[in-house]
Short mmCIF file of C-alpha atoms in Angstrom, two decimals:
data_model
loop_
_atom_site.label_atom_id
_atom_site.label_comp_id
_atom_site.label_asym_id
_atom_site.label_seq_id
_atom_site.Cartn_x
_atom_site.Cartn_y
_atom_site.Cartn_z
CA UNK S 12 -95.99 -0.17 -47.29
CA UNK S 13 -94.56 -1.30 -43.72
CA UNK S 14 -92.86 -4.22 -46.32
CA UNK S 15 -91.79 -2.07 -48.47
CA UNK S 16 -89.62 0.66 -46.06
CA UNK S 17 -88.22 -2.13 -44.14
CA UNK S 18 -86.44 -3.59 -47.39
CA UNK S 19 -85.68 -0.20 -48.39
CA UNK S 20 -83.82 0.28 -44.55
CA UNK S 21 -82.01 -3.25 -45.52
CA UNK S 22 -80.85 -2.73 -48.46
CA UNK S 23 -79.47 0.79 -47.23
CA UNK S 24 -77.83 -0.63 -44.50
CA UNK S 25 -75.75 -3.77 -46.10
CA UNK S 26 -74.86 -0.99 -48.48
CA UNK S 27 -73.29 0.95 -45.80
CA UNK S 28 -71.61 -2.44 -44.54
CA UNK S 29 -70.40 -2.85 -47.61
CA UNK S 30 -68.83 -0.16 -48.03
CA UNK S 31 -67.20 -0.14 -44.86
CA UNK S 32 -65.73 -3.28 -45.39
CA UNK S 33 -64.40 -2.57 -48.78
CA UNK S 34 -62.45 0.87 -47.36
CA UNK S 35 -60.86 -1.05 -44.50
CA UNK S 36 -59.84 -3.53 -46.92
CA UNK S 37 -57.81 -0.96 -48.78
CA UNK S 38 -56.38 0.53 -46.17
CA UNK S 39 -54.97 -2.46 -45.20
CA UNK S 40 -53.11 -3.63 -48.23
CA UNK S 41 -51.74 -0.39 -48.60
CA UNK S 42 -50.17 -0.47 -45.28
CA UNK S 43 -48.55 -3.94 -46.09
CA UNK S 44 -46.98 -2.63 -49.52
CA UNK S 45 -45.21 -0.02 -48.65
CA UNK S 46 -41.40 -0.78 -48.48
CA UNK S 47 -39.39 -1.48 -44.83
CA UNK S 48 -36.61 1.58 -44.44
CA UNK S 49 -33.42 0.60 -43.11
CA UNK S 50 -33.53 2.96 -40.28
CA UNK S 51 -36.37 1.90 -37.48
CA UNK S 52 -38.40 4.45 -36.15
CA UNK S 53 -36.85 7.30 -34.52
CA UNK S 54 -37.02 7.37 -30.32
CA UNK S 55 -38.57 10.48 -29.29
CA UNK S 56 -37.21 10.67 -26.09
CA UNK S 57 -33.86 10.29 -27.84
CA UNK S 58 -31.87 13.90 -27.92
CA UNK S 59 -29.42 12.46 -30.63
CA UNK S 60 -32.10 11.32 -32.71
CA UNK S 61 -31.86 14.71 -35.11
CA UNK S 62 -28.05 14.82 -34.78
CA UNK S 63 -27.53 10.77 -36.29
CA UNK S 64 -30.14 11.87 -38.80
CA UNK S 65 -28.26 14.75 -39.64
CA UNK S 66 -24.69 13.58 -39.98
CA UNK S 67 -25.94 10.41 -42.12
CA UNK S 68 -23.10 10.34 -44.80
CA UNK S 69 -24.37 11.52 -48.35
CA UNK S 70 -24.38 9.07 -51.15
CA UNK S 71 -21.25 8.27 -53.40
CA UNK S 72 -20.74 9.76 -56.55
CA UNK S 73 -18.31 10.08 -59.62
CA UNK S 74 -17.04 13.37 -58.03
CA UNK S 75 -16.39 12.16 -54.41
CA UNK S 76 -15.25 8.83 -55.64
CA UNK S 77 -12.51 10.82 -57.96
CA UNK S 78 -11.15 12.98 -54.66
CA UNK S 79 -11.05 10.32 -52.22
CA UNK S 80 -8.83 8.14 -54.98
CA UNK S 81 -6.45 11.60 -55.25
CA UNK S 82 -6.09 11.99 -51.77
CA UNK S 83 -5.40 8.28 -51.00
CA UNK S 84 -2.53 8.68 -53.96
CA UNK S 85 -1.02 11.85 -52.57
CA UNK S 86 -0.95 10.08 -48.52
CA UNK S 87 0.83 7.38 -50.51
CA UNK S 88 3.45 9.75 -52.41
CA UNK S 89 4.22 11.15 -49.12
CA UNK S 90 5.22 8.05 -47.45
CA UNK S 91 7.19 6.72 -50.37
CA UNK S 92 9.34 10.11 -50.29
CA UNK S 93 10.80 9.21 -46.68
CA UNK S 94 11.70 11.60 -43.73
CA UNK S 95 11.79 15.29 -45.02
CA UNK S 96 14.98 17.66 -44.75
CA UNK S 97 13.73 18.83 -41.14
CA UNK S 98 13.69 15.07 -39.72
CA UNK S 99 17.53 14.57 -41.30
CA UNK S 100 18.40 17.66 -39.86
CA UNK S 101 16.81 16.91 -36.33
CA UNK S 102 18.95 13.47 -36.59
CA UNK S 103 22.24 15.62 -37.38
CA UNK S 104 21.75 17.61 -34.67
CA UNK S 105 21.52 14.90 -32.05
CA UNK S 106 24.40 13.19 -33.48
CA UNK S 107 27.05 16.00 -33.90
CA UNK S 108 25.22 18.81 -31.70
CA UNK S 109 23.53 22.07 -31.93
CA UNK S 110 25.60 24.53 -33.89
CA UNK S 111 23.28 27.27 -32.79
CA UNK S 112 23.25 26.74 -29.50
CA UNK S 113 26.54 25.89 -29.03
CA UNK S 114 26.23 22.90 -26.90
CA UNK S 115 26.14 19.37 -27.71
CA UNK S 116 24.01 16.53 -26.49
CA UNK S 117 23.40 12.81 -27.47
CA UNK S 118 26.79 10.90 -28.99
CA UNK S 119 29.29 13.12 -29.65
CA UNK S 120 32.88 12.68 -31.37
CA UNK S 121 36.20 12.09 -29.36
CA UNK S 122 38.64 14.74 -29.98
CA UNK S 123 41.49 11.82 -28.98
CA UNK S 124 41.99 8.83 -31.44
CA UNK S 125 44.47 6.10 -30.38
CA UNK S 126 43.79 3.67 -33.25
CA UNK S 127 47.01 2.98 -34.88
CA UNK S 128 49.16 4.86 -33.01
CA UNK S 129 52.21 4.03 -30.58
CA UNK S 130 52.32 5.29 -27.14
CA UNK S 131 55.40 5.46 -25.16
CA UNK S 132 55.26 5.89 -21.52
CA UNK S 133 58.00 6.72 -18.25
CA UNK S 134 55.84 5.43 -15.16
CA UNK S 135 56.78 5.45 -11.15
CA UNK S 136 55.29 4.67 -7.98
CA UNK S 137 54.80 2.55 -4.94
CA UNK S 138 55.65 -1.26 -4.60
CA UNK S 139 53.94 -2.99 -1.61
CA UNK S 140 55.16 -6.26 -1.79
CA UNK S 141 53.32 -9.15 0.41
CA UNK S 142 56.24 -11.21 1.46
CA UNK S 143 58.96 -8.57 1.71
CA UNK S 144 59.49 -4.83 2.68
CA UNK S 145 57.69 -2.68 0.21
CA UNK S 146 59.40 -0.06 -1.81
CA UNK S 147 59.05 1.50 -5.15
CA UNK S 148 59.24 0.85 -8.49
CA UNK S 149 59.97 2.63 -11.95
CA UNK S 150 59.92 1.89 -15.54
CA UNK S 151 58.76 2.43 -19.13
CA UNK S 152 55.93 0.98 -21.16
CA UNK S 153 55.25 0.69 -24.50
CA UNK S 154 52.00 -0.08 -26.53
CA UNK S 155 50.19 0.03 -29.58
CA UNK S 156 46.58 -0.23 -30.53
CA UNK S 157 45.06 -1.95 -33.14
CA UNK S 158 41.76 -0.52 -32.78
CA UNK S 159 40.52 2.37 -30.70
CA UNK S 160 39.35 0.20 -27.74
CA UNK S 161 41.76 -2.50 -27.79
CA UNK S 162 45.34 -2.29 -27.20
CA UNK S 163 48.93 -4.26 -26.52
CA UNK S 164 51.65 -3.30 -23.96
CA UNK S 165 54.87 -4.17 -23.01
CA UNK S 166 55.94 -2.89 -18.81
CA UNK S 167 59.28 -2.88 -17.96
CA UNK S 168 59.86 -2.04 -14.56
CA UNK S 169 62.92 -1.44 -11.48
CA UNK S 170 62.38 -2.02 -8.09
CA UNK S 171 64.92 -2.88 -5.23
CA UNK S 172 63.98 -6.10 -3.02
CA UNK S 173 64.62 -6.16 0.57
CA UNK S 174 63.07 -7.66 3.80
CA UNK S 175 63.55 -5.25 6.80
CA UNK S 176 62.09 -7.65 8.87
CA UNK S 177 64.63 -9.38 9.14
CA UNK S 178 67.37 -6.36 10.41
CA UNK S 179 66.43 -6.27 14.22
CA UNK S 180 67.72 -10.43 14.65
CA UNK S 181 70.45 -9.49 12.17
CA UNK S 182 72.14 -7.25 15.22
CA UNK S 183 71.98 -10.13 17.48
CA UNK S 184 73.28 -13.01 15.49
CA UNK S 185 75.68 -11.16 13.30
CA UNK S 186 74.17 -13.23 9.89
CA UNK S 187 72.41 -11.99 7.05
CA UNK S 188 70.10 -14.78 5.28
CA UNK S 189 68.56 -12.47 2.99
CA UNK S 190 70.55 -10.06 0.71
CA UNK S 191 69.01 -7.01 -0.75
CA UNK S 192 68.98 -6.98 -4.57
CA UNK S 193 67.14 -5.39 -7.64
CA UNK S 194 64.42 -7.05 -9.15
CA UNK S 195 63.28 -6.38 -12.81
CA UNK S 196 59.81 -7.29 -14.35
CA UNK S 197 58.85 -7.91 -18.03
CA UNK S 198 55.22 -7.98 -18.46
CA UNK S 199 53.11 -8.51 -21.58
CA UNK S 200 49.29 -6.99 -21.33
CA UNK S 201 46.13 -6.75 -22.83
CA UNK S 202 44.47 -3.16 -22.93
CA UNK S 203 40.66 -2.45 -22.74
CA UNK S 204 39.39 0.86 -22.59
CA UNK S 205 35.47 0.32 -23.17
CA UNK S 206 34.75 3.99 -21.40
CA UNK S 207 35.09 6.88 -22.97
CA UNK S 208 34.84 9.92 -20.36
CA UNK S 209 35.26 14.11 -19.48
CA UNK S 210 36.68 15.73 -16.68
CA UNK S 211 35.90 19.45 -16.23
CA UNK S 212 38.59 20.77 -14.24
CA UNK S 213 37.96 24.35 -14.74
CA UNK S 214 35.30 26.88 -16.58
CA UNK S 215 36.93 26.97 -19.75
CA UNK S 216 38.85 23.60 -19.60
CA UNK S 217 37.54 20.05 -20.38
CA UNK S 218 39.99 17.16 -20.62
CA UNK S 219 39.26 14.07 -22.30
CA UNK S 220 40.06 10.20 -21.20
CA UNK S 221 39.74 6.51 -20.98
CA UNK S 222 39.10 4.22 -18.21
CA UNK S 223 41.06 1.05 -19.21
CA UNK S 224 41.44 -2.59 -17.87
CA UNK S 225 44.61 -4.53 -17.96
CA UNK S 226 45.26 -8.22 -17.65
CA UNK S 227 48.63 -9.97 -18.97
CA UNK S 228 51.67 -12.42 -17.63
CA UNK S 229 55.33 -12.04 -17.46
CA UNK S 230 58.44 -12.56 -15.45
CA UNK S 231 59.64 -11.23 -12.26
CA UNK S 232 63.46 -11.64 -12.65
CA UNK S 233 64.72 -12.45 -8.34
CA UNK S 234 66.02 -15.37 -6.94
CA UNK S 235 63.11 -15.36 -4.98
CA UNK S 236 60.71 -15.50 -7.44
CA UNK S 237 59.86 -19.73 -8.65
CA UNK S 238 57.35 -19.15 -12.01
CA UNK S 239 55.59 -16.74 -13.98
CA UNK S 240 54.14 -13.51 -12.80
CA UNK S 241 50.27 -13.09 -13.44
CA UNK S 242 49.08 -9.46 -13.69
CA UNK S 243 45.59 -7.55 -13.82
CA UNK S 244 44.56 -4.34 -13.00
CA UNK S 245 42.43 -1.29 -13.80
CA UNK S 246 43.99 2.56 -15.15
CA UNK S 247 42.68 6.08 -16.06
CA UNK S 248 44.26 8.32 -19.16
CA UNK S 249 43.46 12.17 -19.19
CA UNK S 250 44.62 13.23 -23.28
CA UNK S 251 46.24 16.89 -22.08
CA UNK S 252 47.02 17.38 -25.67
CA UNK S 253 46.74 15.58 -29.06
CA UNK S 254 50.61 14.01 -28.14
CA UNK S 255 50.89 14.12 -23.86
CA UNK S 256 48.74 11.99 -22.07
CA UNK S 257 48.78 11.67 -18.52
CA UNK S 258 47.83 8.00 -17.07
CA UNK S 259 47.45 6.38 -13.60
CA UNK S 260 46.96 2.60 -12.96
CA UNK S 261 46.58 0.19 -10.02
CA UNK S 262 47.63 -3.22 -10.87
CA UNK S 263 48.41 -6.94 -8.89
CA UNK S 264 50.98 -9.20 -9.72
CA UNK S 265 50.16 -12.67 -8.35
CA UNK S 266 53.38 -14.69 -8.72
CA UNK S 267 55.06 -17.71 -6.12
CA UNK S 268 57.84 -16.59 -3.88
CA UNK S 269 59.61 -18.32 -1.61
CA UNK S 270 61.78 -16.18 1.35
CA UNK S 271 63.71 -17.85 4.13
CA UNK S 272 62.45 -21.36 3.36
CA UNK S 273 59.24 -20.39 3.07
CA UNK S 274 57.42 -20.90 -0.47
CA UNK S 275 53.93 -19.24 -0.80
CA UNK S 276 51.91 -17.53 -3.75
CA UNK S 277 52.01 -13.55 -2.84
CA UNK S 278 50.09 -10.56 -4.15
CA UNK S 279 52.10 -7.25 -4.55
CA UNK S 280 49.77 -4.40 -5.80
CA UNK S 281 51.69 -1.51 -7.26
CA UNK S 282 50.38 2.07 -8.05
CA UNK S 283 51.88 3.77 -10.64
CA UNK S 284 51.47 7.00 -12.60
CA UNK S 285 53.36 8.89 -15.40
CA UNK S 286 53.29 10.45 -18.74
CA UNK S 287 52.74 9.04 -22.17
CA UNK S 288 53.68 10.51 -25.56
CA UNK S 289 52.33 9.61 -28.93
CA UNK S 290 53.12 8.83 -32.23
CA UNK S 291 51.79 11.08 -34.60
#
């Protein structure tokens, strides 16, 4: 009997054993077989961790696939069809001014054209010579200009020559070595006006003009005078009206002179100033 329970006891225990082992063995290769997910496991401690899970972008279809392809062919029709009426509009506005507002800005138009056009000109002014007495000088110019910017000229100009030095030993020895004369000039010049400017003189009144540079050669007719007659010089031209301009210039004519003996190259700056009338 004692036999007989104890191989009953055995047999119910490997049973039991058995059994054990058989469940852990299925557990097991489940566990194994199920498939990896491409997310890993979510951090608890993590506050975004519901947020990335819920914004996860849903999966293409025929539908979405059909609106994304519209909308990429309407950004494209857009951009092919250039910058709208406001843009053109914007750019018309800068160029030529506000209309509305009355006021311009950005590049504007010049109400003064010189391009093709003759001016004639009556100038005066002061003479200061280097190696004799200064005096003054008058004359006439004419020029034309080829473009609006660019420009030829042709000064004429009158100016009696004297050296007043020379008086106070004139009283004692009863001689005079230097004669006074006339002098005339003939000078050819290059024009340059590369500034374009306003001058607002009152409330209502806004005069338009040119800053110009001038640079030429000529002849100073005097016996005193041995060679050519270099020139250069810088001017201003207010435009009064479509024919009057008034102009004002500073120029220095480098030429060799020789006085008593005495040969040397001199500068004589003369300021002059006048009006100017236009061909139509």
């Amino acid at each position: 009997m004692l036999r007989r329970a104890s191989l009953v006891r055995a047999l119910a225990f490997g049973a039991l054993a058995f059994g054990a082992l058989a469940f852990g063995l299925g557990n097991g290769s489940l566990a194994t077989a199920a498939p990896a997910t491409a997310k890993g496991p979510s951090n608890p401690f993590d506050d975004n961790a519901d947020d990335d899970d819920s914004t996860e972008p849903p999966p293409a279809t025929d539908a979405n696939a059909r609106e994304a392809s519209d909308d990429d062919s309407g950004a494209s029709d857009d951009e092919d069809e250039g910058p709208g009426p406001e843009s053109s509009l914007h750019a018309l506005t800068c160029l030529e001014g506000d209309a509305t507002g009355g006021r311009r800005k950005g590049v504007q138009k010049r109400d003064f054209l010189k391009r093709h056009r003759v001016e004639l000109s009556g100038v005066g002014g002061w003479y200061a010579s280097d190696a004799l007495s200064s005096t003054y000088a008058y004359g006439g110019a004419l020029a034309f200009y080829p473009s609006e910017d660019f420009g030829v000229e042709l000064l004429v100009t009158r100016s009696p020559v004297q050296f007043r030095l020379e008086e106070p030993f004139n009283g004692f020895t009863a001689e005079q070595h230097f004669v006074p004369s006339v002098a005339w000039q003939g000078i050819a010049s290059m024009l340059w006006s590369p500034i374009h400017a306003k001058f607002k003189f009152t409330e209502d009144t806004i005069v338009h003009g040119d800053v110009f540079a001038v640079a030429g050669a000529g002849r100073t007719f005097h016996e005193s005078v041995q060679g050519l007659t270099w020139e250069a010089g810088v001017g201003l031209k207010l435009y009064l009206s479509k024919y009057v301009t008034f102009r004002f210039d500073v120029r220095d004519f480098l030429l060799p002179q020789e006085v008593l003996g005495r040969g040397r190259i001199t500068n004589n700056v003369t300021a002059l100033g006048g009006l100017s009338f236009w061909s139509p």
